[in-house]
């Protein structure tokens, strides 16, 4: 919300809780990345939103990139914040360790929000969804993206490494890497002001 509120000063911003996430009704089974991306595209279509710029964070990057892969003409651009899953650490134990390390670098408020979200999500649904996350290949979706994109990483993020950021941008020269030197993983909360300026610059570059 801190980033969304900053961007909403000059743009129309939609913040989606996808099925099974947040306060939305939980489907009988966890949805995979492709199914969640299809929901995003359906929302854009039914709300008659003209070529929106998708902004995703963490696993949301995989959903946003997949949405554009499925329907590239529906969208106008993409901004990825702290993308997962690092191909050099594509292992559940390594991911869990990285998440724990990041928790030590985040403000207490962020950790409390995240912990509440995980409780609300439920352990079984979390484990199933994380398996879908691990199986998805973000680099492939980026490789096929016909739109210019931005990928932002916090310099203190143990989940999204510099090596992973550079690999993703080499996968598609339309993507530009950006580093926030002292940012952890949840940069849309801790660095909302700087990120809003970065996003604004990206929007201007598309005009």
Short mmCIF file of C-alpha atoms in Angstrom, two decimals:
data_model
loop_
_atom_site.label_atom_id
_atom_site.label_comp_id
_atom_site.label_asym_id
_atom_site.label_seq_id
_atom_site.Cartn_x
_atom_site.Cartn_y
_atom_site.Cartn_z
CA UNK A 1 0.00 0.00 0.00
CA UNK A 2 2.77 2.61 0.63
CA UNK A 3 3.89 2.37 -3.01
CA UNK A 4 0.34 2.17 -4.34
CA UNK A 5 -0.65 5.32 -2.46
CA UNK A 6 2.36 7.21 -3.84
CA UNK A 7 1.55 6.15 -7.40
CA UNK A 8 -2.16 6.93 -6.95
CA UNK A 9 -1.33 10.63 -6.71
CA UNK A 10 -0.95 10.76 -10.50
CA UNK A 11 -2.29 7.43 -11.78
CA UNK A 12 -5.20 5.05 -11.40
CA UNK A 13 -3.91 2.11 -9.34
CA UNK A 14 -5.56 -1.27 -8.86
CA UNK A 15 -4.32 -3.46 -5.98
CA UNK A 16 -5.47 -7.05 -6.47
CA UNK A 17 -5.93 -9.77 -3.88
CA UNK A 18 -5.98 -12.83 -6.12
CA UNK A 19 -8.11 -15.92 -5.31
CA UNK A 20 -6.88 -17.50 -2.08
CA UNK A 21 -4.85 -14.42 -1.12
CA UNK A 22 -5.75 -11.66 1.29
CA UNK A 23 -9.47 -11.38 2.02
CA UNK A 24 -10.68 -12.92 -1.23
CA UNK A 25 -12.63 -16.20 -1.14
CA UNK A 26 -10.41 -19.26 -1.17
CA UNK A 27 -10.97 -21.67 -4.08
CA UNK A 28 -11.25 -25.38 -3.32
CA UNK A 29 -7.64 -25.86 -4.43
CA UNK A 30 -4.62 -23.63 -4.78
CA UNK A 31 -4.21 -22.03 -8.20
CA UNK A 32 -0.94 -22.25 -10.10
CA UNK A 33 0.94 -19.33 -11.65
CA UNK A 34 -0.77 -19.65 -15.03
CA UNK A 35 -4.24 -19.74 -13.46
CA UNK A 36 -3.52 -16.69 -11.31
CA UNK A 37 -2.20 -14.86 -14.38
CA UNK A 38 -5.41 -15.73 -16.20
CA UNK A 39 -7.37 -14.10 -13.37
CA UNK A 40 -5.29 -10.92 -13.77
CA UNK A 41 -6.01 -10.84 -17.49
CA UNK A 42 -9.72 -11.46 -16.91
CA UNK A 43 -9.81 -8.55 -14.45
CA UNK A 44 -8.12 -6.21 -16.94
CA UNK A 45 -10.52 -7.31 -19.69
CA UNK A 46 -13.73 -7.05 -17.67
CA UNK A 47 -12.79 -3.70 -16.12
CA UNK A 48 -11.96 -2.35 -19.59
CA UNK A 49 -8.54 -1.14 -18.44
CA UNK A 50 -6.56 0.07 -21.45
CA UNK A 51 -3.05 -1.40 -21.60
CA UNK A 52 -2.14 -1.24 -17.90
CA UNK A 53 1.39 -1.47 -16.55
CA UNK A 54 1.60 -4.55 -14.35
CA UNK A 55 3.61 -4.24 -11.14
CA UNK A 56 4.50 -7.46 -9.35
CA UNK A 57 6.48 -8.21 -6.22
CA UNK A 58 8.24 -11.49 -5.36
CA UNK A 59 5.97 -14.33 -6.62
CA UNK A 60 3.75 -11.60 -8.04
CA UNK A 61 6.51 -11.02 -10.62
CA UNK A 62 5.95 -14.52 -11.93
CA UNK A 63 2.20 -13.91 -12.16
CA UNK A 64 2.62 -10.54 -13.90
CA UNK A 65 5.14 -11.90 -16.41
CA UNK A 66 2.94 -14.90 -17.15
CA UNK A 67 -0.07 -12.63 -17.67
CA UNK A 68 1.81 -10.73 -20.36
CA UNK A 69 3.10 -13.96 -21.88
CA UNK A 70 -0.51 -15.17 -22.21
CA UNK A 71 -1.96 -11.89 -23.51
CA UNK A 72 0.78 -9.42 -24.53
CA UNK A 73 -1.57 -7.07 -26.42
CA UNK A 74 -3.65 -6.54 -23.31
CA UNK A 75 -0.86 -4.75 -21.42
CA UNK A 76 1.38 -1.72 -21.79
CA UNK A 77 4.39 -2.57 -19.66
CA UNK A 78 5.73 -4.42 -16.63
CA UNK A 79 7.66 -3.57 -13.47
CA UNK A 80 9.10 -6.44 -11.43
CA UNK A 81 10.12 -5.86 -7.80
CA UNK A 82 12.36 -8.42 -6.07
CA UNK A 83 11.50 -11.27 -8.48
CA UNK A 84 11.50 -14.96 -7.58
CA UNK A 85 12.54 -17.73 -8.01
CA UNK A 86 16.32 -17.28 -8.20
CA UNK A 87 17.47 -19.97 -10.63
CA UNK A 88 20.75 -20.25 -8.73
CA UNK A 89 18.89 -21.08 -5.50
CA UNK A 90 15.90 -23.03 -6.82
CA UNK A 91 15.54 -25.17 -3.74
CA UNK A 92 12.90 -24.93 -1.01
CA UNK A 93 15.38 -25.07 1.84
CA UNK A 94 17.54 -22.36 0.30
CA UNK A 95 14.46 -20.23 -0.35
CA UNK A 96 13.29 -20.70 3.24
CA UNK A 97 16.73 -19.74 4.55
CA UNK A 98 16.81 -16.64 2.34
CA UNK A 99 13.35 -15.67 3.57
CA UNK A 100 14.50 -16.03 7.17
CA UNK A 101 17.60 -13.90 6.50
CA UNK A 102 15.44 -11.23 4.91
CA UNK A 103 13.17 -11.17 7.94
CA UNK A 104 16.12 -9.96 9.98
CA UNK A 105 16.52 -7.01 7.60
CA UNK A 106 12.88 -5.93 7.36
CA UNK A 107 11.11 -3.51 9.72
CA UNK A 108 9.05 -5.19 12.43
CA UNK A 109 5.86 -3.88 10.81
CA UNK A 110 6.64 -5.72 7.56
CA UNK A 111 7.33 -8.98 9.39
CA UNK A 112 4.06 -8.71 11.31
CA UNK A 113 2.10 -8.13 8.09
CA UNK A 114 3.82 -11.05 6.37
CA UNK A 115 3.27 -13.38 9.32
CA UNK A 116 -0.41 -12.49 9.42
CA UNK A 117 -0.71 -13.11 5.69
CA UNK A 118 0.88 -16.55 5.99
CA UNK A 119 -1.47 -17.48 8.84
CA UNK A 120 -4.48 -16.36 6.82
CA UNK A 121 -3.24 -18.22 3.76
CA UNK A 122 -2.93 -21.52 5.60
CA UNK A 123 -0.07 -24.02 5.68
CA UNK A 124 -1.47 -26.53 3.16
CA UNK A 125 -2.29 -23.84 0.60
CA UNK A 126 1.09 -22.21 1.16
CA UNK A 127 2.98 -25.44 0.54
CA UNK A 128 0.99 -26.16 -2.62
CA UNK A 129 1.40 -22.63 -3.94
CA UNK A 130 5.12 -22.61 -3.18
CA UNK A 131 5.50 -25.78 -5.25
CA UNK A 132 3.87 -23.97 -8.18
CA UNK A 133 6.20 -21.02 -7.59
CA UNK A 134 9.28 -23.24 -7.62
CA UNK A 135 8.16 -24.99 -10.79
CA UNK A 136 7.49 -21.81 -12.77
CA UNK A 137 10.31 -20.34 -14.86
CA UNK A 138 10.17 -16.55 -14.76
CA UNK A 139 13.14 -16.29 -17.10
CA UNK A 140 11.15 -17.98 -19.86
CA UNK A 141 8.23 -15.59 -19.50
CA UNK A 142 10.62 -12.64 -19.60
CA UNK A 143 12.38 -14.04 -22.63
CA UNK A 144 9.10 -14.00 -24.58
CA UNK A 145 7.94 -10.58 -23.35
CA UNK A 146 7.55 -8.10 -26.25
CA UNK A 147 7.22 -5.11 -23.93
CA UNK A 148 9.93 -2.98 -22.30
CA UNK A 149 10.25 -3.82 -18.62
CA UNK A 150 11.94 -2.78 -15.41
CA UNK A 151 13.38 -5.09 -12.76
CA UNK A 152 14.19 -3.60 -9.35
CA UNK A 153 16.24 -5.24 -6.60
CA UNK A 154 17.15 -4.06 -3.13
CA UNK A 155 20.89 -4.24 -2.48
CA UNK A 156 20.32 -6.08 0.83
CA UNK A 157 17.80 -8.56 -0.56
CA UNK A 158 19.00 -12.16 0.11
CA UNK A 159 16.19 -13.63 -2.02
CA UNK A 160 16.80 -11.72 -5.27
CA UNK A 161 20.55 -11.64 -5.93
CA UNK A 162 22.50 -9.36 -8.27
CA UNK A 163 23.42 -12.44 -10.29
CA UNK A 164 19.74 -13.33 -10.75
CA UNK A 165 18.85 -9.73 -11.64
CA UNK A 166 21.57 -9.60 -14.31
CA UNK A 167 20.55 -12.99 -15.71
CA UNK A 168 16.93 -11.90 -16.11
CA UNK A 169 17.90 -8.70 -17.91
CA UNK A 170 20.26 -10.60 -20.21
CA UNK A 171 17.35 -12.88 -21.06
CA UNK A 172 15.61 -9.93 -22.74
CA UNK A 173 17.37 -6.67 -23.68
CA UNK A 174 14.04 -4.84 -23.36
CA UNK A 175 14.38 -5.13 -19.58
CA UNK A 176 16.39 -2.64 -17.52
CA UNK A 177 17.90 -3.50 -14.10
CA UNK A 178 17.62 -1.05 -11.20
CA UNK A 179 19.28 -1.43 -7.79
CA UNK A 180 18.25 0.21 -4.53
CA UNK A 181 21.49 -0.12 -2.60
CA UNK A 182 20.15 -0.48 0.93
CA UNK A 183 16.77 -2.10 0.19
CA UNK A 184 15.65 -5.50 1.56
CA UNK A 185 13.13 -7.75 -0.21
CA UNK A 186 9.94 -5.79 0.53
CA UNK A 187 11.10 -2.59 -1.15
CA UNK A 188 7.58 -1.45 -2.04
CA UNK A 189 7.09 -0.88 1.71
CA UNK A 190 10.53 0.24 2.87
CA UNK A 191 11.44 2.36 -0.18
CA UNK A 192 8.05 3.53 -1.46
CA UNK A 193 9.17 7.08 -2.25
CA UNK A 194 12.23 6.05 -4.26
CA UNK A 195 10.28 3.31 -6.03
CA UNK A 196 7.48 5.68 -6.96
CA UNK A 197 10.01 7.98 -8.63
CA UNK A 198 11.51 5.01 -10.50
CA UNK A 199 8.07 3.88 -11.66
CA UNK A 200 7.17 7.41 -12.76
CA UNK A 201 10.35 7.58 -14.85
CA UNK A 202 9.48 4.26 -16.46
CA UNK A 203 5.95 5.46 -17.31
CA UNK A 204 7.38 8.60 -18.92
CA UNK A 205 9.77 6.48 -20.99
CA UNK A 206 6.80 4.64 -22.52
CA UNK A 207 5.08 7.81 -23.72
#
